[in-house]
Coordinates of C-alpha atoms in Angstrom, one line a residue:
M1 CA 49.1 58.2 -24.7
Q2 CA 48.1 59.3 -28.4
N3 CA 51.8 59.6 -29.7
A4 CA 51.9 56.1 -31.6
A5 CA 48.7 56.5 -33.4
L6 CA 49.7 60.6 -34.5
A7 CA 53.3 58.9 -35.4
Q8 CA 51.3 56.4 -37.6
I9 CA 49.6 59.7 -39.3
F10 CA 52.8 61.7 -40.2
D11 CA 54.4 58.4 -41.6
S12 CA 51.4 57.6 -43.8
I13 CA 51.0 61.4 -44.9
A14 CA 54.7 61.3 -45.8
D15 CA 53.6 57.7 -47.9
Y16 CA 51.3 59.7 -49.7
H17 CA 53.2 62.7 -50.5
E18 CA 55.7 60.2 -52.1
L19 CA 53.5 58.6 -53.8
S20 CA 52.3 62.0 -55.2
G21 CA 55.8 63.0 -55.9
E22 CA 55.8 65.6 -53.4
N23 CA 59.6 67.4 -52.7
P24 CA 61.7 65.4 -50.3
F25 CA 62.2 68.1 -48.1
K26 CA 58.2 67.7 -47.1
I27 CA 58.5 64.0 -46.9
R28 CA 61.2 64.7 -44.9
A29 CA 59.6 67.0 -42.4
F30 CA 56.7 64.4 -42.0
R31 CA 58.9 61.9 -41.3
R32 CA 61.2 63.8 -38.8
A33 CA 57.6 64.6 -37.1
A34 CA 56.5 60.9 -36.8
E35 CA 60.3 60.1 -35.4
A36 CA 60.0 63.3 -33.1
V37 CA 56.3 62.2 -31.9
A38 CA 57.1 58.6 -31.7
N39 CA 59.7 59.4 -29.2
Y40 CA 58.5 61.7 -27.2
P41 CA 58.3 60.8 -23.4
E42 CA 55.1 62.7 -22.6
A43 CA 51.9 62.5 -23.9
I44 CA 51.2 64.3 -27.1
E45 CA 48.0 65.2 -25.5
D46 CA 49.2 66.9 -22.3
M47 CA 51.5 69.2 -24.8
A48 CA 48.8 70.1 -26.4
E49 CA 46.7 70.8 -23.9
R50 CA 49.6 73.5 -22.4
G51 CA 49.9 74.9 -26.0
E52 CA 53.5 73.2 -26.0
L53 CA 53.2 71.3 -29.0
E54 CA 55.8 73.3 -31.5
T55 CA 58.6 73.2 -28.5
I56 CA 59.2 69.3 -29.5
E57 CA 62.1 69.0 -31.9
G58 CA 60.8 68.0 -34.9
L59 CA 57.3 69.1 -35.2
G60 CA 56.7 72.5 -36.8
K61 CA 53.6 75.4 -37.5
G62 CA 52.0 72.9 -40.0
T63 CA 52.6 69.5 -38.4
G64 CA 51.9 70.9 -34.9
G65 CA 48.5 72.0 -36.5
I66 CA 47.7 68.6 -37.8
A67 CA 48.5 67.2 -34.3
R68 CA 45.7 69.2 -33.2
E69 CA 43.4 68.5 -35.7
F70 CA 43.7 65.0 -34.9
L71 CA 43.8 65.5 -31.1
A72 CA 40.6 67.8 -31.7
T73 CA 38.4 65.2 -34.3
G74 CA 40.2 61.5 -34.4
Q75 CA 41.3 62.5 -38.0
V76 CA 43.2 64.5 -40.4
R77 CA 41.4 66.1 -43.5
L78 CA 44.8 65.9 -45.2
L79 CA 45.0 62.2 -44.7
E80 CA 41.2 62.0 -45.5
G81 CA 42.0 63.7 -49.1
F82 CA 44.4 61.7 -49.8
K83 CA 42.5 58.6 -49.0
E84 CA 40.0 59.9 -51.8
Q85 CA 42.6 60.7 -54.3
F86 CA 44.4 57.6 -54.4
P87 CA 43.0 53.9 -54.1
E88 CA 43.5 51.9 -51.0
G89 CA 44.9 49.1 -52.8
L90 CA 48.4 51.3 -53.4
F91 CA 49.3 50.6 -50.1
E92 CA 48.7 47.1 -50.4
L93 CA 51.1 47.3 -53.8
L94 CA 53.6 48.7 -51.2
R95 CA 53.4 44.8 -49.5
V96 CA 55.1 43.7 -52.5
P97 CA 58.9 43.0 -52.6
G98 CA 60.4 45.3 -54.9
L99 CA 58.2 47.9 -54.8
G100 CA 58.6 51.5 -52.9
P101 CA 56.0 54.4 -53.1
K102 CA 58.2 56.0 -56.3
R103 CA 57.5 52.9 -58.0
V104 CA 54.1 52.3 -57.3
A105 CA 53.7 56.1 -58.4
V106 CA 54.7 55.2 -61.8
L107 CA 52.6 52.3 -61.9
F108 CA 49.5 54.2 -60.9
K109 CA 50.4 57.2 -63.3
E110 CA 51.5 54.9 -66.0
A111 CA 48.6 52.3 -66.4
Q112 CA 46.6 52.8 -63.8
I113 CA 47.6 50.1 -61.8
G114 CA 46.1 50.5 -57.9
S115 CA 46.0 47.5 -56.5
I116 CA 47.7 43.9 -56.3
E117 CA 45.0 42.3 -58.8
D118 CA 45.9 45.0 -61.0
L119 CA 49.0 44.0 -61.0
K120 CA 48.8 40.7 -61.6
S121 CA 46.6 41.2 -64.6
A122 CA 48.9 43.9 -66.2
I123 CA 52.3 41.5 -66.0
E124 CA 50.0 38.5 -67.2
N125 CA 49.1 41.1 -70.1
D126 CA 52.3 42.1 -70.3
R127 CA 51.0 46.0 -69.9
L128 CA 54.2 47.0 -68.2
K129 CA 56.4 46.7 -71.3
G130 CA 57.7 50.2 -71.9
I131 CA 57.1 51.7 -68.4
A132 CA 60.5 52.9 -67.4
G133 CA 62.3 51.1 -64.7
F134 CA 59.9 47.6 -65.2
G135 CA 62.0 45.8 -67.2
P136 CA 62.4 41.6 -67.9
A137 CA 64.3 41.2 -64.6
T138 CA 62.2 43.4 -62.5
I139 CA 58.9 42.2 -63.8
K140 CA 60.7 38.6 -62.8
N141 CA 61.3 39.4 -59.4
L142 CA 58.0 41.1 -59.0
Q143 CA 56.0 37.7 -60.3
S144 CA 58.2 36.0 -57.6
G145 CA 57.2 38.7 -54.7
L146 CA 53.5 38.7 -55.8
E147 CA 53.9 34.6 -55.1
R148 CA 55.3 35.4 -51.6
L149 CA 52.8 37.2 -50.6
A150 CA 50.4 35.4 -51.8
K151 CA 51.7 32.9 -48.6
V152 CA 51.2 35.7 -46.2
S153 CA 48.7 35.6 -43.9
R154 CA 46.3 38.3 -44.0
R155 CA 46.0 39.2 -40.2
L156 CA 47.8 42.8 -39.0
P157 CA 50.9 42.4 -37.4
L158 CA 51.1 42.7 -34.1
S159 CA 52.6 46.6 -34.0
D160 CA 50.0 47.8 -36.4
A161 CA 47.5 45.9 -34.2
L162 CA 48.1 46.9 -31.0
N163 CA 48.5 50.5 -32.7
L164 CA 44.7 50.1 -33.6
A165 CA 43.8 48.7 -30.5
Q166 CA 45.2 51.3 -28.2
S167 CA 43.6 53.9 -30.4
L168 CA 40.3 52.6 -30.0
E169 CA 40.7 51.7 -26.0
G170 CA 41.8 55.4 -25.7
A171 CA 38.7 56.6 -27.8
L172 CA 36.5 54.5 -25.7
S173 CA 38.0 55.5 -22.5
N174 CA 36.9 58.8 -23.3
F175 CA 33.5 58.3 -23.8
E176 CA 30.8 59.7 -21.4
G177 CA 29.4 56.6 -19.5
V178 CA 32.7 54.4 -19.8
Q179 CA 34.6 53.9 -16.1
R180 CA 37.2 52.0 -17.9
A181 CA 37.9 50.2 -21.0
M182 CA 40.7 47.5 -22.3
F183 CA 41.5 45.4 -25.5
A184 CA 41.8 41.9 -25.0
G185 CA 42.0 38.9 -27.3
S186 CA 45.0 37.6 -29.4
I187 CA 46.1 41.2 -29.1
R188 CA 46.6 41.4 -25.3
R189 CA 47.9 37.7 -25.0
G190 CA 50.5 39.4 -27.4
C191 CA 50.3 37.1 -30.7
D192 CA 52.3 38.0 -33.5
T193 CA 49.2 38.6 -35.7
A194 CA 45.5 39.3 -34.9
G195 CA 42.9 38.8 -37.4
N196 CA 40.5 40.8 -35.1
V197 CA 40.5 43.4 -32.4
N198 CA 38.6 42.9 -29.2
L199 CA 37.3 45.3 -26.6
V200 CA 35.7 45.5 -23.2
A201 CA 33.9 48.3 -21.6
E202 CA 32.9 48.9 -18.2
T203 CA 29.7 50.9 -18.5
D204 CA 25.9 51.4 -17.2
Q205 CA 25.1 52.9 -20.2
P206 CA 25.6 50.5 -23.2
E207 CA 23.5 51.6 -26.0
K208 CA 24.9 55.1 -25.3
V209 CA 28.5 53.9 -25.4
L210 CA 27.6 51.4 -28.5
E211 CA 26.0 54.1 -30.6
A212 CA 28.9 56.6 -30.1
F213 CA 31.4 53.4 -31.0
V214 CA 29.9 52.6 -34.0
H215 CA 30.0 56.2 -35.1
L216 CA 33.7 56.6 -34.6
P217 CA 36.3 58.2 -37.5
F218 CA 38.2 55.0 -37.5
V219 CA 34.9 52.5 -38.3
L220 CA 34.3 51.5 -41.9
T221 CA 30.8 49.4 -41.7
I222 CA 29.0 48.3 -39.1
E223 CA 28.3 44.6 -39.3
E224 CA 26.4 44.0 -35.6
Q225 CA 24.9 46.0 -33.0
H226 CA 23.3 44.1 -30.3
T227 CA 22.2 45.3 -26.7
D228 CA 25.6 44.6 -25.1
G229 CA 27.8 44.7 -27.7
A230 CA 29.0 45.8 -31.8
T231 CA 31.2 44.3 -34.0
V232 CA 32.5 46.9 -36.9
R233 CA 35.0 46.8 -39.8
A234 CA 37.8 49.8 -39.0
R235 CA 40.7 50.7 -41.2
P236 CA 42.4 49.0 -42.4
G237 CA 39.2 46.3 -42.8
I238 CA 40.0 44.6 -39.4
A239 CA 36.9 43.3 -37.4
V240 CA 36.3 45.2 -34.0
H241 CA 34.1 43.5 -31.8
L242 CA 32.9 45.6 -28.8
K243 CA 31.4 44.3 -25.8
C244 CA 30.2 46.1 -22.8
A245 CA 30.2 44.9 -19.0
T246 CA 29.2 45.9 -16.1
S247 CA 31.1 46.9 -12.7
E248 CA 30.5 43.2 -11.1
S249 CA 31.3 41.5 -14.4
F250 CA 34.1 43.5 -16.1
G251 CA 36.6 41.4 -14.9
A252 CA 34.8 38.0 -16.0
R253 CA 34.1 39.5 -19.2
L254 CA 37.7 40.6 -19.7
F255 CA 39.3 36.8 -19.1
F256 CA 36.8 35.5 -21.6
E257 CA 37.4 38.2 -24.3
T258 CA 41.4 37.9 -23.7
G259 CA 41.1 33.9 -24.3
S260 CA 42.8 31.6 -25.7
S261 CA 39.5 29.6 -26.3
A262 CA 41.6 26.3 -25.2
H263 CA 43.0 28.2 -21.5
I264 CA 39.1 29.5 -21.2
E265 CA 38.3 25.5 -21.6
H266 CA 40.7 24.5 -19.3
A267 CA 39.7 26.9 -16.8
R268 CA 35.5 25.6 -17.1
R269 CA 36.8 22.3 -16.3
R270 CA 39.0 23.5 -13.4
A271 CA 35.7 25.7 -12.4
E272 CA 33.4 22.6 -12.5
K273 CA 35.3 20.1 -10.4
L274 CA 35.6 23.3 -7.5
G275 CA 32.1 23.3 -7.6
L276 CA 31.7 26.5 -9.4
E277 CA 30.0 28.0 -12.8
L278 CA 32.2 30.0 -14.9
H279 CA 30.4 32.6 -17.1
P280 CA 31.2 36.0 -18.9
N281 CA 28.7 37.9 -16.9
G282 CA 30.8 36.2 -13.3
V283 CA 31.7 33.3 -11.3
F284 CA 28.9 31.5 -9.8
Q285 CA 28.2 28.8 -6.8
N286 CA 24.9 27.2 -6.9
G287 CA 23.3 30.2 -9.0
K288 CA 24.7 32.9 -6.5
R289 CA 27.5 35.0 -7.8
V290 CA 30.8 35.1 -5.7
G291 CA 33.0 37.0 -8.0
G292 CA 34.0 38.6 -11.8
D293 CA 34.5 42.2 -10.7
R294 CA 37.7 41.8 -11.2
E295 CA 39.9 39.5 -14.0
S296 CA 42.3 38.7 -10.9
E297 CA 39.4 37.6 -8.5
V298 CA 38.5 34.9 -11.0
F299 CA 42.2 33.4 -10.9
E300 CA 41.7 33.7 -6.9
L301 CA 38.6 31.7 -7.0
L302 CA 39.8 28.9 -9.2
G303 CA 42.8 28.3 -6.8
V304 CA 45.6 29.8 -8.6
P305 CA 47.6 32.8 -8.6
F306 CA 46.9 35.3 -11.6
I307 CA 48.3 33.9 -15.4
E308 CA 49.8 36.4 -17.6
P309 CA 48.1 37.2 -20.7
E310 CA 50.8 36.0 -22.8
L311 CA 50.8 32.4 -20.9
R312 CA 47.1 31.7 -21.7
E313 CA 47.4 29.3 -24.4
N314 CA 46.9 26.4 -23.0
R315 CA 51.2 25.3 -22.7
G316 CA 50.6 23.9 -19.4
E317 CA 50.2 27.1 -17.7
W318 CA 47.2 25.6 -15.4
N319 CA 49.4 23.2 -13.9
A320 CA 52.4 25.3 -13.6
A321 CA 49.9 28.2 -11.8
A322 CA 49.0 25.2 -9.4
Q323 CA 51.8 24.1 -8.4
G324 CA 53.3 27.5 -7.7
A325 CA 55.9 27.3 -10.9
L326 CA 54.5 29.9 -13.1
P327 CA 57.7 31.6 -14.4
Q328 CA 58.8 35.1 -13.0
L329 CA 58.6 36.8 -17.1
I330 CA 61.2 38.9 -18.6
T331 CA 60.4 42.8 -18.9
Q332 CA 61.8 45.6 -20.2
A333 CA 63.2 46.9 -17.2
D334 CA 65.3 43.6 -17.3
I335 CA 67.4 44.3 -20.8
R336 CA 70.7 45.7 -20.1
G337 CA 71.5 46.7 -23.6
E338 CA 71.3 46.4 -27.6
L339 CA 73.1 43.7 -29.3
H340 CA 72.0 44.2 -32.7
A341 CA 71.6 47.7 -34.4
H342 CA 72.6 50.0 -37.5
S343 CA 74.0 53.4 -38.1
T344 CA 74.9 55.6 -41.1
W345 CA 78.0 53.6 -41.8
S346 CA 75.9 50.8 -43.7
D347 CA 71.7 51.7 -44.0
G348 CA 70.5 53.2 -40.7
R349 CA 69.2 56.6 -40.5
H350 CA 71.1 57.8 -37.6
T351 CA 75.3 58.1 -37.0
I352 CA 76.9 55.9 -34.3
R353 CA 76.8 59.0 -31.8
Q354 CA 73.0 59.7 -31.8
M355 CA 72.3 55.6 -31.7
V356 CA 74.6 55.7 -28.8
E357 CA 73.0 58.6 -27.0
A358 CA 69.6 57.0 -27.2
A359 CA 70.7 53.8 -25.8
R360 CA 72.3 55.7 -23.0
A361 CA 68.9 57.5 -22.5
R362 CA 66.9 54.3 -22.1
G363 CA 69.6 53.2 -19.2
Y364 CA 71.1 50.9 -20.7
E365 CA 75.1 49.8 -19.7
Y366 CA 76.0 48.9 -23.4
H367 CA 75.3 49.1 -27.2
V368 CA 76.3 47.0 -30.0
I369 CA 77.0 48.7 -33.6
S370 CA 76.2 45.7 -35.9
D371 CA 76.2 47.2 -39.4
H372 CA 75.7 44.8 -42.5
S373 CA 78.7 43.1 -44.0
K374 CA 79.7 43.5 -48.1
A375 CA 77.6 41.4 -49.9
L376 CA 74.5 43.4 -48.8
A377 CA 75.9 46.2 -51.0
M378 CA 72.4 47.5 -51.5
A379 CA 72.7 48.5 -47.6
G380 CA 76.0 49.7 -48.2
G381 CA 77.8 46.6 -46.3
L382 CA 81.2 47.0 -45.0
D383 CA 84.3 44.7 -45.6
A384 CA 87.4 44.3 -43.5
K385 CA 88.9 48.5 -44.3
R386 CA 85.5 50.3 -44.0
L387 CA 85.0 47.7 -39.9
R388 CA 88.5 49.6 -39.1
E389 CA 87.7 52.6 -40.0
Q390 CA 84.4 52.7 -38.3
A391 CA 86.4 51.2 -35.3
K392 CA 88.4 54.9 -34.9
E393 CA 85.0 56.7 -35.2
I394 CA 83.5 54.3 -32.4
A395 CA 86.7 55.2 -30.2
E396 CA 86.3 58.7 -30.4
V397 CA 82.6 58.1 -29.2
Q398 CA 83.3 55.9 -26.6
Q399 CA 85.5 58.6 -25.1
D400 CA 82.3 60.8 -24.6
F401 CA 80.2 58.0 -23.1
P402 CA 82.3 56.6 -20.3
D403 CA 78.8 54.9 -18.7
I404 CA 78.1 53.0 -21.6
K405 CA 80.0 50.5 -23.4
I406 CA 79.9 50.5 -27.3
L407 CA 80.7 47.2 -28.8
R408 CA 82.3 46.5 -32.4
G409 CA 79.9 44.2 -33.9
I410 CA 78.9 43.1 -37.7
E411 CA 75.5 41.7 -38.8
C412 CA 77.4 39.0 -41.3
D413 CA 75.5 37.5 -44.0
I414 CA 75.6 34.0 -44.4
M415 CA 76.8 32.8 -48.0
R416 CA 74.9 30.1 -49.8
D417 CA 77.6 27.4 -49.0
G418 CA 77.2 28.5 -45.1
T419 CA 80.7 30.6 -45.2
M420 CA 80.9 33.8 -43.6
D421 CA 80.9 36.9 -46.0
L422 CA 84.5 38.1 -44.0
D423 CA 87.4 36.6 -43.2
D424 CA 88.1 34.9 -39.7
D425 CA 91.0 37.8 -39.2
I426 CA 88.4 40.4 -39.1
L427 CA 85.6 38.4 -37.3
H428 CA 87.8 37.6 -34.7
E429 CA 88.8 41.3 -34.6
L430 CA 85.6 42.4 -33.4
D431 CA 83.3 42.1 -29.8
I432 CA 81.0 40.6 -31.4
V433 CA 79.5 38.7 -34.9
I434 CA 75.7 38.1 -35.7
A435 CA 75.0 35.8 -38.7
S436 CA 72.4 36.4 -40.9
V437 CA 70.4 35.0 -44.1
H438 CA 69.5 37.9 -46.8
S439 CA 69.7 36.1 -49.8
G440 CA 68.8 32.7 -51.3
F441 CA 65.6 32.4 -49.8
N442 CA 64.5 29.8 -52.4
M443 CA 67.1 27.0 -51.6
D444 CA 65.9 23.5 -50.4
E445 CA 64.8 22.9 -46.6
A446 CA 67.6 20.5 -46.9
A447 CA 70.3 22.7 -48.1
Q448 CA 69.2 25.9 -46.1
T449 CA 69.4 24.2 -42.9
A450 CA 72.7 22.7 -43.8
R451 CA 74.1 26.0 -44.5
M452 CA 72.7 27.8 -41.5
I453 CA 73.8 25.2 -39.3
K454 CA 77.6 25.6 -40.8
A455 CA 77.2 29.3 -39.9
L456 CA 76.2 29.5 -36.7
S457 CA 78.6 26.6 -35.8
H458 CA 81.6 29.2 -37.1
P459 CA 83.7 29.8 -33.6
A460 CA 83.3 33.6 -34.6
V461 CA 80.0 33.7 -34.5
D462 CA 77.7 34.6 -31.4
I463 CA 74.1 34.7 -32.3
V464 CA 72.3 33.8 -35.3
A465 CA 69.7 36.8 -36.4
H466 CA 66.3 36.3 -37.5
P467 CA 66.6 32.6 -38.2
T468 CA 63.5 32.1 -40.0
G469 CA 63.9 35.1 -42.5
R470 CA 60.0 36.1 -42.2
V471 CA 58.8 39.4 -42.3
L472 CA 55.1 39.6 -41.1
G473 CA 52.5 40.8 -43.7
V474 CA 55.3 40.6 -46.6
R475 CA 56.7 37.0 -46.7
P476 CA 56.7 33.9 -45.0
G477 CA 60.2 32.2 -43.7
Y478 CA 62.5 30.1 -46.3
A479 CA 62.4 26.7 -45.7
V480 CA 64.5 25.7 -42.8
D481 CA 64.6 23.0 -40.1
V482 CA 64.5 25.1 -36.8
P483 CA 64.2 22.3 -34.5
A484 CA 67.9 21.0 -36.1
L485 CA 68.9 25.0 -35.7
I486 CA 68.0 25.5 -32.4
E487 CA 70.0 21.7 -31.3
A488 CA 72.8 23.5 -33.3
A489 CA 73.0 26.5 -31.5
R490 CA 72.6 23.9 -28.1
E491 CA 75.8 22.0 -28.9
T492 CA 77.9 25.4 -29.9
G493 CA 76.7 27.6 -27.6
T494 CA 75.6 30.5 -29.9
A495 CA 72.6 32.5 -29.4
M496 CA 69.8 32.9 -31.4
E497 CA 67.5 36.1 -31.8
I498 CA 64.0 37.1 -31.1
N499 CA 64.2 39.6 -34.1
C500 CA 61.5 42.8 -32.5
S501 CA 61.2 44.3 -36.0
E502 CA 58.2 43.4 -38.0
R503 CA 59.6 40.2 -38.2
L504 CA 59.2 39.0 -34.7
D505 CA 61.6 36.0 -35.3
L506 CA 61.9 33.4 -33.9
S507 CA 58.4 33.0 -33.5
D508 CA 56.9 32.2 -29.7
E509 CA 57.0 28.9 -30.6
Y510 CA 60.5 28.2 -31.6
A511 CA 61.4 30.7 -29.2
F512 CA 59.5 28.1 -26.5
I513 CA 61.3 25.8 -27.9
A514 CA 65.0 26.9 -28.1
R515 CA 64.6 28.2 -24.3
E516 CA 63.5 24.5 -22.9
A517 CA 66.7 23.3 -24.9
G518 CA 69.0 25.8 -22.9
V519 CA 69.5 28.0 -25.7
L520 CA 70.3 31.8 -25.1
L521 CA 67.7 34.1 -26.5
S522 CA 68.8 37.7 -27.4
I523 CA 65.9 39.9 -27.8
D524 CA 67.2 42.7 -30.5
T525 CA 65.4 45.7 -32.0
D526 CA 67.3 45.2 -35.3
A527 CA 67.7 49.0 -35.0
H528 CA 67.8 51.3 -38.0
S529 CA 66.7 54.4 -36.4
T530 CA 67.0 55.4 -32.9
R531 CA 63.1 55.5 -32.7
M532 CA 63.3 51.7 -34.1
L533 CA 64.6 51.0 -30.4
D534 CA 61.0 51.3 -28.8
N535 CA 60.0 48.3 -31.0
L536 CA 62.1 46.2 -28.1
S537 CA 58.4 45.8 -26.4
F538 CA 57.3 43.9 -29.1
G539 CA 60.6 41.3 -28.6
I540 CA 60.1 41.7 -25.1
T541 CA 56.3 40.3 -25.6
T542 CA 57.1 37.2 -27.9
A543 CA 59.9 36.4 -25.1
R544 CA 57.0 36.4 -22.6
R545 CA 55.0 34.1 -24.8
A546 CA 57.8 31.4 -24.9
W547 CA 57.8 31.7 -21.0
C548 CA 61.5 33.4 -20.9
E549 CA 62.7 34.4 -17.6
K550 CA 65.9 37.2 -17.0
K551 CA 68.4 33.8 -16.8
D552 CA 66.7 32.9 -20.9
I553 CA 67.7 36.3 -22.2
L554 CA 71.4 36.8 -23.2
N555 CA 70.9 41.1 -23.2
A556 CA 69.6 40.9 -19.9
K557 CA 73.1 40.0 -18.9
S558 CA 75.1 43.1 -16.8
K559 CA 78.1 44.4 -19.0
D560 CA 80.4 42.4 -17.2
E561 CA 78.5 38.9 -17.5
L562 CA 77.7 39.5 -21.5
L563 CA 81.8 40.3 -22.0
A564 CA 82.6 37.1 -20.3
W565 CA 80.0 35.1 -22.3
L566 CA 81.6 36.9 -25.6
N567 CA 84.9 35.6 -24.4
R568 CA 83.3 32.0 -23.4
Y569 CA 86.3 30.4 -25.9
Q570 CA 89.0 31.9 -24.9
Q571 CA 88.7 31.4 -21.2

C-alpha cells in the first residue's frame, strides 16, 4: 500500500504552503487529504486503478490528480517545485523547539535564514534584532532549543524510516525481474531509530534491477554499485543498501541483512557446534548447500523455532529458543482499547464523538478521553469546572455508543514539586488519571526523579506517561533515574506508558526492565486526532522488542478486567 507515502507527500505540500504563506483553506485541504489517505482501509493504488479516487471523502479534484501523478511517476511536480524554491534546511529548522512553519518563513524572508547553521550564526551576530516575534525571550528559548537539538541523534525516527523503507520495498517489488523484496536491518527489527535502510531483493537479473534501483526518484546520490548490490543516498539523506539474492539464498541473505550483528555472531557459533557453515548465500555442511532459501529454514537447521526480528538483539533469545521459552509476543489484535487520547476540549483535532467513532471502528471495547490539565494553558488544559462540563458531553456520546465504554480521564501535569496540577477531589472523580511532565525539563536528575516518584505514588495516579520526556529527532529525555521510577511503579502498582507517538517512550530497553520487574505497561497512542490512533503499531513494536506478552500490557485487558484494575485500591 502506498497510502502512508502519499499521506506524507500531502503533509509535506501543506508544510510548504505554510512556509510560502498560502491561504489556510488550501493548507487545510492538503492536511485533510493526508488524513483521508492515511486512514483509508483500501490500497490507494487499487482505488486509482478503478478510477474511484475522488470517492474517498477528503480527496478533491486537485488532490486526486496529485495522487494519480504520484502513483504513476513516483513523484509530484508541485512538491519538487517547492524543493527547488525553498532550501532543504528549512525543514531542519522545523525541528528546533519553538519554531513552526510561520516563524521559519519569517526567518527566511526577513533574514535569509535557511538552515540551522544560519540560525546559529544569526543569533551569535545579533541579526534577529528587530524581526517581529523574535524578542529577547524568544531568542533565548531558541538558543536553548538548539542546544537540546544538538544532543539528538541524526538517525531517522522509526516512523519516518519505516515509511521510506516501505516505499522503497514497494518500488522494488514492481521491478521487472524481482520475485520478492523486503526491507531488513534495524527497521525490520523495529529499532526506535535507523541510521540506514537495508533492502533485499530476490532476482536472477541483478544488474538490471540495480540499474533501475539507483535511478529511483528517491535517490539523491549513488555511493556504490556492485554486481550484487548498491548503496545510495535517498531523501532525506539516509543511506540505502540493496542486496540482490537468488531464490536459493534469499532467506539466508535476509537473515544476515536483518541482524543484529551480535545475534548473527551467536548464530555462527551455534552453526559451528552443529557442523554447519552459515553464510549470506546459504547454510552449508561439508561444502554442500543444505538450505537458505527461506529465513525460517535457517532457524530450523540451527535447531530452534523462528525468532521474531524484534527479538534479535542477543538479549537471551537464542537460549530461550533452545529451551522452547520464547515469549508469545503482543500483537495489535491483543489491544482492547486506547488509554491516552485527546479531543477538541484541549489540543486535539477531533471531537469526543469522532474519537470514539474511530476507536469503535478499530473494534475497541473502551476508549479514554484524557485531555490536558490546566497547567498546560497553551494546549487549552482543563480545570475542575471544565472537566465536569466535559463529563456531560461524554455521557451524551456514551448513550449513542453503548458498545464501547468511554472512560473519563485526564493527562494531569506533574508540578515541579511533584504535586498534581488538579485537586484530589476532581482526580478521584475520574475513571483514570495519567500523570506526565511537560515543564521543568532542566531539573537535575535527583530532583526530577524525586518529583516523578512523588507523583506516581499519588493514590489517584494510574499511569505515568512518556516517562523520560524524549521526542525522537527533536529532543533527548530529561535527566531522570528510570530504574528508580520503575521500582517505584512496582511498589505502588502504577503502570508505565509506552507512548506510540514520535516519542516511543518508554524505550524498548526500559520497557524490558519494567516488564521483568513486573510493572504493567500501557501502549498508548497519545492520539490528538483519529489518524494518530494508527500509531499503535509503533508502540506494539517497542513492546515486542521488550519481550512483552499480552499479560504484560494494561490495555490488553478486557473492559471488565481493566475496570477492576482501575478500582484496585477500592476493593
